[in-house]
């Protein structure tokens, strides 16, 4: 069983939602996370759920990094915060992974400054699973690095490919470079250079892909800089929210629409599940010496329990070790290892 350091103070509704998520993960998945945070508040929540505190290991932290705090300043001033203490557990080998729905900037900073980059990694990348026609698409970077080099984009492709091999059960993931057109000469200087390096990299590179292809189901891994990726991700989330709101208005507009919606209820529920952030739960920060997974600030107990299960799967798959072994080569020449 993986040892997962769980930031019990991270998230909009912490520690109520986080402790409930840890309890749900224990009951549903058999995962016993290490709860990191203000001990008295954690114990209060456990008792409210009629759970004995000795069912979990609790590691005390003296402060909390708030969601609106500047990451770098918070880490300097709050060395006893739950984020830093949890990262120290991973650094010191007391935990295999860190899961938090707290301040994402502070988590990324703690990942780099406390846990450390894996050998050969220039910059860690934040990845996200997106619903697509033939199974999820993994996109990275979605916000960790707003400015990137071509070599870094190649590393993102390698890391994304390994993630989909190990956790997505895709034998030879296809990799596309998000761009404004399919032709190799399209895009700015960075993306033209990245296209050439990816073509030589050894990953299963299929060329440039446009935004409309992200959810089409033909690409397993989509690579981009974090500025572009974050905008694309938020735009897709906004479109999905808008579509569901308009659909609800249409359904409620007449009795005939309500009757039709009742007949289509199963299809609608399946579509909503595809876009439900709680199903995808957490975004992995790849390229560190230990596994860090970042949840959405509004994550509820179910989302957090699913996030802990994802952390367990990442540890079981040896994700950190596999990436470390693959990224020791120079970025431009890094090749995707084929599964035996």
mmCIF file of C-alpha atoms in Angstrom:
data_model
loop_
_atom_site.group_PDB
_atom_site.id
_atom_site.type_symbol
_atom_site.label_atom_id
_atom_site.label_comp_id
_atom_site.label_asym_id
_atom_site.label_seq_id
_atom_site.Cartn_x
_atom_site.Cartn_y
_atom_site.Cartn_z
ATOM 1 C CA UNK A 1 0.000 0.000 0.000
ATOM 2 C CA UNK A 2 1.324 3.428 -0.967
ATOM 3 C CA UNK A 3 2.082 5.966 1.729
ATOM 4 C CA UNK A 4 0.197 9.080 0.639
ATOM 5 C CA UNK A 5 0.708 12.412 2.390
ATOM 6 C CA UNK A 6 -2.663 14.152 2.182
ATOM 7 C CA UNK A 7 -2.858 17.895 2.805
ATOM 8 C CA UNK A 8 -5.916 17.965 5.061
ATOM 9 C CA UNK A 9 -5.944 21.774 5.099
ATOM 10 C CA UNK A 10 -5.969 22.273 1.318
ATOM 11 C CA UNK A 11 -9.124 23.315 -0.525
ATOM 12 C CA UNK A 12 -12.082 25.653 -0.282
ATOM 13 C CA UNK A 13 -13.917 23.439 2.207
ATOM 14 C CA UNK A 14 -10.990 22.028 4.201
ATOM 15 C CA UNK A 15 -10.695 20.262 6.525
ATOM 16 C CA UNK A 16 -14.328 19.075 6.305
ATOM 17 C CA UNK A 17 -14.134 17.930 2.670
ATOM 18 C CA UNK A 18 -10.561 16.625 2.900
ATOM 19 C CA UNK A 19 -11.119 14.517 5.995
ATOM 20 C CA UNK A 20 -14.377 13.183 4.545
ATOM 21 C CA UNK A 21 -12.471 12.351 1.350
ATOM 22 C CA UNK A 22 -9.814 10.476 3.309
ATOM 23 C CA UNK A 23 -12.508 8.500 5.119
ATOM 24 C CA UNK A 24 -14.262 7.709 1.837
ATOM 25 C CA UNK A 25 -10.943 6.592 0.304
ATOM 26 C CA UNK A 26 -10.420 4.265 3.259
ATOM 27 C CA UNK A 27 -13.884 2.762 2.986
ATOM 28 C CA UNK A 28 -14.119 2.610 -0.816
ATOM 29 C CA UNK A 29 -10.516 1.928 -1.843
ATOM 30 C CA UNK A 30 -8.843 0.659 1.322
ATOM 31 C CA UNK A 31 -6.417 3.618 1.288
ATOM 32 C CA UNK A 32 -5.183 4.931 4.630
ATOM 33 C CA UNK A 33 -3.709 8.348 3.876
ATOM 34 C CA UNK A 34 -1.363 10.265 6.160
ATOM 35 C CA UNK A 35 -3.363 13.329 7.221
ATOM 36 C CA UNK A 36 -1.205 16.454 7.403
ATOM 37 C CA UNK A 37 -2.516 19.605 9.027
ATOM 38 C CA UNK A 38 -3.711 21.268 12.213
ATOM 39 C CA UNK A 39 -4.243 18.193 14.375
ATOM 40 C CA UNK A 40 -7.082 19.534 16.527
ATOM 41 C CA UNK A 41 -9.142 20.468 13.463
ATOM 42 C CA UNK A 42 -8.506 17.090 11.806
ATOM 43 C CA UNK A 43 -9.534 15.206 14.950
ATOM 44 C CA UNK A 44 -12.708 17.293 15.236
ATOM 45 C CA UNK A 45 -13.710 16.345 11.697
ATOM 46 C CA UNK A 46 -12.938 12.660 12.236
ATOM 47 C CA UNK A 47 -15.105 12.603 15.339
ATOM 48 C CA UNK A 48 -17.899 14.357 13.462
ATOM 49 C CA UNK A 49 -17.795 11.447 10.994
ATOM 50 C CA UNK A 50 -17.750 8.954 13.878
ATOM 51 C CA UNK A 51 -14.229 7.823 12.965
ATOM 52 C CA UNK A 52 -11.527 7.135 15.565
ATOM 53 C CA UNK A 53 -8.436 9.294 15.120
ATOM 54 C CA UNK A 54 -6.189 6.248 15.559
ATOM 55 C CA UNK A 55 -7.467 4.922 12.216
ATOM 56 C CA UNK A 56 -5.202 7.452 10.498
ATOM 57 C CA UNK A 57 -1.670 8.642 10.985
ATOM 58 C CA UNK A 58 -1.836 12.380 11.658
ATOM 59 C CA UNK A 59 1.222 14.575 11.112
ATOM 60 C CA UNK A 60 0.880 17.970 12.715
ATOM 61 C CA UNK A 61 1.399 21.205 10.791
ATOM 62 C CA UNK A 62 1.306 24.576 12.479
ATOM 63 C CA UNK A 63 -0.041 26.773 9.688
ATOM 64 C CA UNK A 64 -1.951 26.801 6.415
ATOM 65 C CA UNK A 65 -1.106 28.368 3.050
ATOM 66 C CA UNK A 66 -4.311 30.170 2.103
ATOM 67 C CA UNK A 67 -5.638 29.951 -1.451
ATOM 68 C CA UNK A 68 -4.977 33.643 -2.192
ATOM 69 C CA UNK A 69 -1.436 33.847 -0.795
ATOM 70 C CA UNK A 70 1.582 34.466 -3.022
ATOM 71 C CA UNK A 71 3.249 31.030 -3.342
ATOM 72 C CA UNK A 72 6.912 31.966 -2.921
ATOM 73 C CA UNK A 73 6.294 34.260 0.047
ATOM 74 C CA UNK A 74 4.019 31.711 1.703
ATOM 75 C CA UNK A 75 6.642 28.964 1.486
ATOM 76 C CA UNK A 76 9.327 31.241 2.957
ATOM 77 C CA UNK A 77 7.165 32.482 5.798
ATOM 78 C CA UNK A 78 5.258 29.282 6.580
ATOM 79 C CA UNK A 79 7.823 26.502 6.758
ATOM 80 C CA UNK A 80 5.460 24.667 9.114
ATOM 81 C CA UNK A 81 2.489 24.805 6.720
ATOM 82 C CA UNK A 82 0.649 21.627 5.760
ATOM 83 C CA UNK A 83 1.917 21.878 2.162
ATOM 84 C CA UNK A 84 5.567 22.117 3.190
ATOM 85 C CA UNK A 85 5.275 19.441 5.901
ATOM 86 C CA UNK A 86 3.608 17.046 3.429
ATOM 87 C CA UNK A 87 6.317 17.740 0.833
ATOM 88 C CA UNK A 88 8.991 17.072 3.470
ATOM 89 C CA UNK A 89 7.410 13.660 4.126
ATOM 90 C CA UNK A 90 7.889 12.790 0.444
ATOM 91 C CA UNK A 91 11.412 14.219 0.367
ATOM 92 C CA UNK A 92 12.448 12.199 3.427
ATOM 93 C CA UNK A 93 10.934 8.952 2.155
ATOM 94 C CA UNK A 94 8.134 8.799 4.733
ATOM 95 C CA UNK A 95 5.557 9.157 1.948
ATOM 96 C CA UNK A 96 5.470 8.064 -1.696
ATOM 97 C CA UNK A 97 3.113 10.763 -2.948
ATOM 98 C CA UNK A 98 1.505 14.067 -1.991
ATOM 99 C CA UNK A 99 -2.122 14.937 -2.727
ATOM 100 C CA UNK A 100 -3.547 18.405 -2.092
ATOM 101 C CA UNK A 101 -6.377 20.641 -3.267
ATOM 102 C CA UNK A 102 -4.660 23.668 -1.770
ATOM 103 C CA UNK A 103 -2.832 26.639 -3.269
ATOM 104 C CA UNK A 104 -1.621 25.224 -6.606
ATOM 105 C CA UNK A 105 1.234 27.713 -6.966
ATOM 106 C CA UNK A 106 2.550 26.836 -3.515
ATOM 107 C CA UNK A 107 2.244 23.128 -4.310
ATOM 108 C CA UNK A 108 4.239 23.502 -7.515
ATOM 109 C CA UNK A 109 6.867 25.541 -5.682
ATOM 110 C CA UNK A 110 7.065 22.975 -2.865
ATOM 111 C CA UNK A 111 7.404 20.227 -5.449
ATOM 112 C CA UNK A 112 10.439 21.872 -7.007
ATOM 113 C CA UNK A 113 12.065 23.435 -3.922
ATOM 114 C CA UNK A 114 11.351 20.760 -1.309
ATOM 115 C CA UNK A 115 10.940 17.454 -3.164
ATOM 116 C CA UNK A 116 13.170 18.417 -6.090
ATOM 117 C CA UNK A 117 13.248 17.743 -9.807
ATOM 118 C CA UNK A 118 14.083 14.278 -11.094
ATOM 119 C CA UNK A 119 17.497 13.935 -12.691
ATOM 120 C CA UNK A 120 17.545 15.389 -16.188
ATOM 121 C CA UNK A 121 14.266 17.280 -15.851
ATOM 122 C CA UNK A 122 14.424 20.927 -16.844
ATOM 123 C CA UNK A 123 10.969 21.852 -15.547
ATOM 124 C CA UNK A 124 8.133 19.760 -14.129
ATOM 125 C CA UNK A 125 4.856 19.916 -16.058
ATOM 126 C CA UNK A 126 1.251 19.882 -14.893
ATOM 127 C CA UNK A 127 -0.929 17.476 -16.827
ATOM 128 C CA UNK A 128 -4.665 17.018 -17.090
ATOM 129 C CA UNK A 129 -6.904 14.229 -18.352
ATOM 130 C CA UNK A 130 -9.637 15.506 -20.673
ATOM 131 C CA UNK A 131 -12.718 13.596 -21.828
ATOM 132 C CA UNK A 132 -12.436 12.558 -25.473
ATOM 133 C CA UNK A 133 -14.376 10.449 -27.947
ATOM 134 C CA UNK A 134 -12.252 7.282 -27.655
ATOM 135 C CA UNK A 135 -10.949 7.587 -24.125
ATOM 136 C CA UNK A 136 -9.229 10.426 -22.265
ATOM 137 C CA UNK A 137 -6.639 12.730 -23.764
ATOM 138 C CA UNK A 138 -3.738 13.843 -21.575
ATOM 139 C CA UNK A 139 -2.694 17.470 -22.066
ATOM 140 C CA UNK A 140 0.418 19.092 -20.643
ATOM 141 C CA UNK A 141 1.446 21.655 -19.638
ATOM 142 C CA UNK A 142 -1.818 23.148 -18.325
ATOM 143 C CA UNK A 143 -0.405 25.919 -16.181
ATOM 144 C CA UNK A 144 2.915 25.224 -14.482
ATOM 145 C CA UNK A 145 5.138 26.903 -17.094
ATOM 146 C CA UNK A 146 3.883 29.910 -19.028
ATOM 147 C CA UNK A 147 7.150 30.247 -20.955
ATOM 148 C CA UNK A 148 8.848 27.142 -22.356
ATOM 149 C CA UNK A 149 11.704 26.094 -24.598
ATOM 150 C CA UNK A 150 11.437 23.547 -27.374
ATOM 151 C CA UNK A 151 13.480 21.049 -25.337
ATOM 152 C CA UNK A 152 11.032 21.393 -22.466
ATOM 153 C CA UNK A 153 8.122 20.622 -24.782
ATOM 154 C CA UNK A 154 9.960 17.466 -25.846
ATOM 155 C CA UNK A 155 10.313 16.443 -22.204
ATOM 156 C CA UNK A 156 6.606 17.087 -21.687
ATOM 157 C CA UNK A 157 5.898 14.725 -24.587
ATOM 158 C CA UNK A 158 8.057 12.002 -23.028
ATOM 159 C CA UNK A 159 6.432 12.417 -19.612
ATOM 160 C CA UNK A 160 2.945 12.478 -21.093
ATOM 161 C CA UNK A 161 3.634 9.340 -23.099
ATOM 162 C CA UNK A 162 4.862 7.464 -20.035
ATOM 163 C CA UNK A 163 1.854 8.644 -18.018
ATOM 164 C CA UNK A 164 -0.567 7.300 -20.636
ATOM 165 C CA UNK A 165 1.392 4.056 -20.942
ATOM 166 C CA UNK A 166 1.425 3.411 -17.227
ATOM 167 C CA UNK A 167 -1.900 4.829 -16.068
ATOM 168 C CA UNK A 168 -3.909 4.955 -19.290
ATOM 169 C CA UNK A 169 -2.957 1.480 -20.515
ATOM 170 C CA UNK A 170 -2.115 2.893 -23.968
ATOM 171 C CA UNK A 171 0.696 0.811 -25.456
ATOM 172 C CA UNK A 172 2.139 3.392 -27.844
ATOM 173 C CA UNK A 173 0.498 6.785 -27.162
ATOM 174 C CA UNK A 174 0.155 9.213 -30.031
ATOM 175 C CA UNK A 175 1.548 12.687 -29.342
ATOM 176 C CA UNK A 176 0.365 15.909 -30.960
ATOM 177 C CA UNK A 177 1.730 19.450 -30.664
ATOM 178 C CA UNK A 178 -1.058 21.977 -30.087
ATOM 179 C CA UNK A 179 -0.780 24.580 -32.813
ATOM 180 C CA UNK A 180 -2.717 26.954 -35.058
ATOM 181 C CA UNK A 181 -2.529 24.590 -38.030
ATOM 182 C CA UNK A 182 -1.536 21.060 -38.988
ATOM 183 C CA UNK A 183 1.323 21.988 -41.333
ATOM 184 C CA UNK A 184 4.829 21.692 -39.878
ATOM 185 C CA UNK A 185 5.723 25.306 -40.699
ATOM 186 C CA UNK A 186 2.778 26.705 -38.719
ATOM 187 C CA UNK A 187 3.131 28.492 -35.397
ATOM 188 C CA UNK A 188 5.767 30.738 -33.893
ATOM 189 C CA UNK A 189 9.486 30.022 -33.713
ATOM 190 C CA UNK A 190 9.139 27.983 -30.511
ATOM 191 C CA UNK A 191 6.542 25.639 -31.958
ATOM 192 C CA UNK A 192 8.341 25.210 -35.275
ATOM 193 C CA UNK A 193 11.521 24.246 -33.410
ATOM 194 C CA UNK A 194 9.586 21.925 -31.071
ATOM 195 C CA UNK A 195 7.964 20.245 -34.072
ATOM 196 C CA UNK A 196 11.362 19.320 -35.491
ATOM 197 C CA UNK A 197 12.704 18.066 -32.149
ATOM 198 C CA UNK A 198 9.573 16.012 -31.489
ATOM 199 C CA UNK A 199 9.878 14.448 -34.935
ATOM 200 C CA UNK A 200 13.345 13.200 -33.923
ATOM 201 C CA UNK A 201 12.572 12.387 -30.294
ATOM 202 C CA UNK A 202 11.367 8.782 -30.500
ATOM 203 C CA UNK A 203 7.876 9.479 -29.156
ATOM 204 C CA UNK A 204 4.961 8.513 -31.386
ATOM 205 C CA UNK A 205 4.674 12.038 -32.763
ATOM 206 C CA UNK A 206 1.859 12.557 -35.276
ATOM 207 C CA UNK A 207 2.430 16.264 -35.892
ATOM 208 C CA UNK A 208 0.567 19.446 -35.109
ATOM 209 C CA UNK A 209 -3.009 19.323 -33.851
ATOM 210 C CA UNK A 210 -5.533 22.136 -33.678
ATOM 211 C CA UNK A 211 -7.739 22.923 -30.701
ATOM 212 C CA UNK A 212 -10.767 21.200 -32.236
ATOM 213 C CA UNK A 213 -8.864 17.883 -32.220
ATOM 214 C CA UNK A 214 -8.174 17.780 -28.462
ATOM 215 C CA UNK A 215 -11.480 16.075 -27.662
ATOM 216 C CA UNK A 216 -11.871 14.276 -30.999
ATOM 217 C CA UNK A 217 -10.306 11.082 -29.662
ATOM 218 C CA UNK A 218 -7.494 10.699 -32.206
ATOM 219 C CA UNK A 219 -4.634 11.949 -29.963
ATOM 220 C CA UNK A 220 -3.534 10.433 -26.654
ATOM 221 C CA UNK A 221 -1.127 13.197 -25.541
ATOM 222 C CA UNK A 222 -1.354 16.894 -26.442
ATOM 223 C CA UNK A 223 1.740 19.017 -25.727
ATOM 224 C CA UNK A 224 1.867 22.790 -25.299
ATOM 225 C CA UNK A 225 3.279 25.506 -23.060
ATOM 226 C CA UNK A 226 1.404 26.200 -19.834
ATOM 227 C CA UNK A 227 0.057 29.566 -20.997
ATOM 228 C CA UNK A 228 -1.597 28.034 -24.047
ATOM 229 C CA UNK A 229 -2.690 24.905 -22.205
ATOM 230 C CA UNK A 230 -4.345 26.751 -19.353
ATOM 231 C CA UNK A 231 -6.312 28.982 -21.715
ATOM 232 C CA UNK A 232 -7.407 25.966 -23.774
ATOM 233 C CA UNK A 233 -8.449 24.067 -20.653
ATOM 234 C CA UNK A 234 -10.437 26.952 -19.159
ATOM 235 C CA UNK A 235 -12.101 27.624 -22.528
ATOM 236 C CA UNK A 236 -13.243 23.996 -22.763
ATOM 237 C CA UNK A 237 -14.539 24.064 -19.179
ATOM 238 C CA UNK A 238 -16.431 27.263 -19.943
ATOM 239 C CA UNK A 239 -17.984 25.837 -23.102
ATOM 240 C CA UNK A 240 -19.063 22.699 -21.240
ATOM 241 C CA UNK A 241 -20.662 24.733 -18.437
ATOM 242 C CA UNK A 242 -22.431 26.961 -20.960
ATOM 243 C CA UNK A 243 -23.734 24.001 -22.955
ATOM 244 C CA UNK A 244 -25.139 22.265 -19.876
ATOM 245 C CA UNK A 245 -26.800 25.484 -18.663
ATOM 246 C CA UNK A 246 -28.421 26.078 -22.037
ATOM 247 C CA UNK A 247 -29.501 22.456 -22.254
ATOM 248 C CA UNK A 248 -31.149 22.728 -18.843
ATOM 249 C CA UNK A 249 -32.994 25.869 -19.937
ATOM 250 C CA UNK A 250 -34.215 24.100 -23.049
ATOM 251 C CA UNK A 251 -35.380 21.074 -21.102
ATOM 252 C CA UNK A 252 -37.331 23.225 -18.650
ATOM 253 C CA UNK A 253 -38.976 25.308 -21.383
ATOM 254 C CA UNK A 254 -41.936 22.974 -22.034
ATOM 255 C CA UNK A 255 -43.619 19.750 -20.962
ATOM 256 C CA UNK A 256 -42.647 18.108 -24.250
ATOM 257 C CA UNK A 257 -38.983 18.975 -23.635
ATOM 258 C CA UNK A 258 -39.175 17.594 -20.108
ATOM 259 C CA UNK A 259 -40.669 14.356 -21.377
ATOM 260 C CA UNK A 260 -37.964 14.029 -24.017
ATOM 261 C CA UNK A 261 -35.267 14.722 -21.458
ATOM 262 C CA UNK A 262 -36.650 11.995 -19.220
ATOM 263 C CA UNK A 263 -36.242 9.501 -22.065
ATOM 264 C CA UNK A 264 -32.690 10.760 -22.662
ATOM 265 C CA UNK A 265 -31.774 10.836 -18.985
ATOM 266 C CA UNK A 266 -29.193 8.043 -19.181
ATOM 267 C CA UNK A 267 -27.397 9.650 -22.123
ATOM 268 C CA UNK A 268 -27.350 13.046 -20.400
ATOM 269 C CA UNK A 269 -25.964 11.562 -17.190
ATOM 270 C CA UNK A 270 -23.219 9.761 -19.103
ATOM 271 C CA UNK A 271 -22.229 12.983 -20.855
ATOM 272 C CA UNK A 272 -22.156 14.909 -17.578
ATOM 273 C CA UNK A 273 -19.933 12.256 -15.993
ATOM 274 C CA UNK A 274 -17.439 12.695 -18.809
ATOM 275 C CA UNK A 275 -17.083 16.380 -17.949
ATOM 276 C CA UNK A 276 -17.276 15.969 -14.174
ATOM 277 C CA UNK A 277 -13.993 17.179 -12.646
ATOM 278 C CA UNK A 278 -14.563 14.858 -9.674
ATOM 279 C CA UNK A 279 -14.106 11.843 -11.948
ATOM 280 C CA UNK A 280 -10.676 13.048 -13.108
ATOM 281 C CA UNK A 281 -9.984 14.279 -9.579
ATOM 282 C CA UNK A 282 -6.363 15.474 -9.675
ATOM 283 C CA UNK A 283 -3.724 16.840 -12.024
ATOM 284 C CA UNK A 284 -0.283 15.219 -11.740
ATOM 285 C CA UNK A 285 2.808 17.399 -11.498
ATOM 286 C CA UNK A 286 5.290 15.294 -13.457
ATOM 287 C CA UNK A 287 9.081 15.359 -13.391
ATOM 288 C CA UNK A 288 9.737 15.405 -9.647
ATOM 289 C CA UNK A 289 11.576 12.941 -7.383
ATOM 290 C CA UNK A 290 8.230 12.112 -5.777
ATOM 291 C CA UNK A 291 4.663 12.104 -7.040
ATOM 292 C CA UNK A 292 2.597 15.264 -6.482
ATOM 293 C CA UNK A 293 -1.071 15.450 -7.470
ATOM 294 C CA UNK A 294 -3.027 18.709 -7.350
ATOM 295 C CA UNK A 295 -6.789 18.782 -6.916
ATOM 296 C CA UNK A 296 -9.253 21.540 -7.728
ATOM 297 C CA UNK A 297 -9.862 23.940 -4.857
ATOM 298 C CA UNK A 298 -13.590 23.186 -4.883
ATOM 299 C CA UNK A 299 -13.049 19.423 -4.716
ATOM 300 C CA UNK A 300 -15.597 17.554 -2.632
ATOM 301 C CA UNK A 301 -15.084 14.328 -0.681
ATOM 302 C CA UNK A 302 -15.706 12.112 -3.729
ATOM 303 C CA UNK A 303 -13.208 14.011 -5.873
ATOM 304 C CA UNK A 304 -10.574 13.838 -3.156
ATOM 305 C CA UNK A 305 -11.141 10.118 -2.563
ATOM 306 C CA UNK A 306 -10.701 9.564 -6.315
ATOM 307 C CA UNK A 307 -7.539 11.691 -6.157
ATOM 308 C CA UNK A 308 -6.078 9.477 -3.445
ATOM 309 C CA UNK A 309 -6.915 6.415 -5.552
ATOM 310 C CA UNK A 310 -5.086 8.007 -8.503
ATOM 311 C CA UNK A 311 -2.053 8.588 -6.289
ATOM 312 C CA UNK A 312 -2.117 4.912 -5.303
ATOM 313 C CA UNK A 313 -2.268 3.913 -8.978
ATOM 314 C CA UNK A 314 0.664 6.204 -9.835
ATOM 315 C CA UNK A 315 2.806 4.675 -7.092
ATOM 316 C CA UNK A 316 1.808 1.140 -8.080
ATOM 317 C CA UNK A 317 2.750 1.910 -11.696
ATOM 318 C CA UNK A 318 6.222 3.132 -10.699
ATOM 319 C CA UNK A 319 5.536 6.386 -12.518
ATOM 320 C CA UNK A 320 8.272 8.457 -10.868
ATOM 321 C CA UNK A 321 10.944 5.805 -11.390
ATOM 322 C CA UNK A 322 9.957 5.250 -15.028
ATOM 323 C CA UNK A 323 10.119 8.944 -15.829
ATOM 324 C CA UNK A 324 13.384 9.437 -13.978
ATOM 325 C CA UNK A 325 14.988 6.639 -15.980
ATOM 326 C CA UNK A 326 13.700 8.038 -19.285
ATOM 327 C CA UNK A 327 14.621 11.671 -18.680
ATOM 328 C CA UNK A 328 18.268 11.177 -17.751
ATOM 329 C CA UNK A 329 19.094 11.590 -21.437
ATOM 330 C CA UNK A 330 19.358 15.031 -22.994
ATOM 331 C CA UNK A 331 15.938 16.573 -23.657
ATOM 332 C CA UNK A 332 16.251 16.775 -27.427
ATOM 333 C CA UNK A 333 17.264 13.146 -27.698
ATOM 334 C CA UNK A 334 14.967 11.712 -25.028
ATOM 335 C CA UNK A 335 13.064 8.786 -26.423
ATOM 336 C CA UNK A 336 9.920 7.092 -25.294
ATOM 337 C CA UNK A 337 10.665 3.619 -23.900
ATOM 338 C CA UNK A 338 8.506 0.890 -25.357
ATOM 339 C CA UNK A 339 6.694 -1.356 -22.932
ATOM 340 C CA UNK A 340 7.761 -4.965 -22.957
#
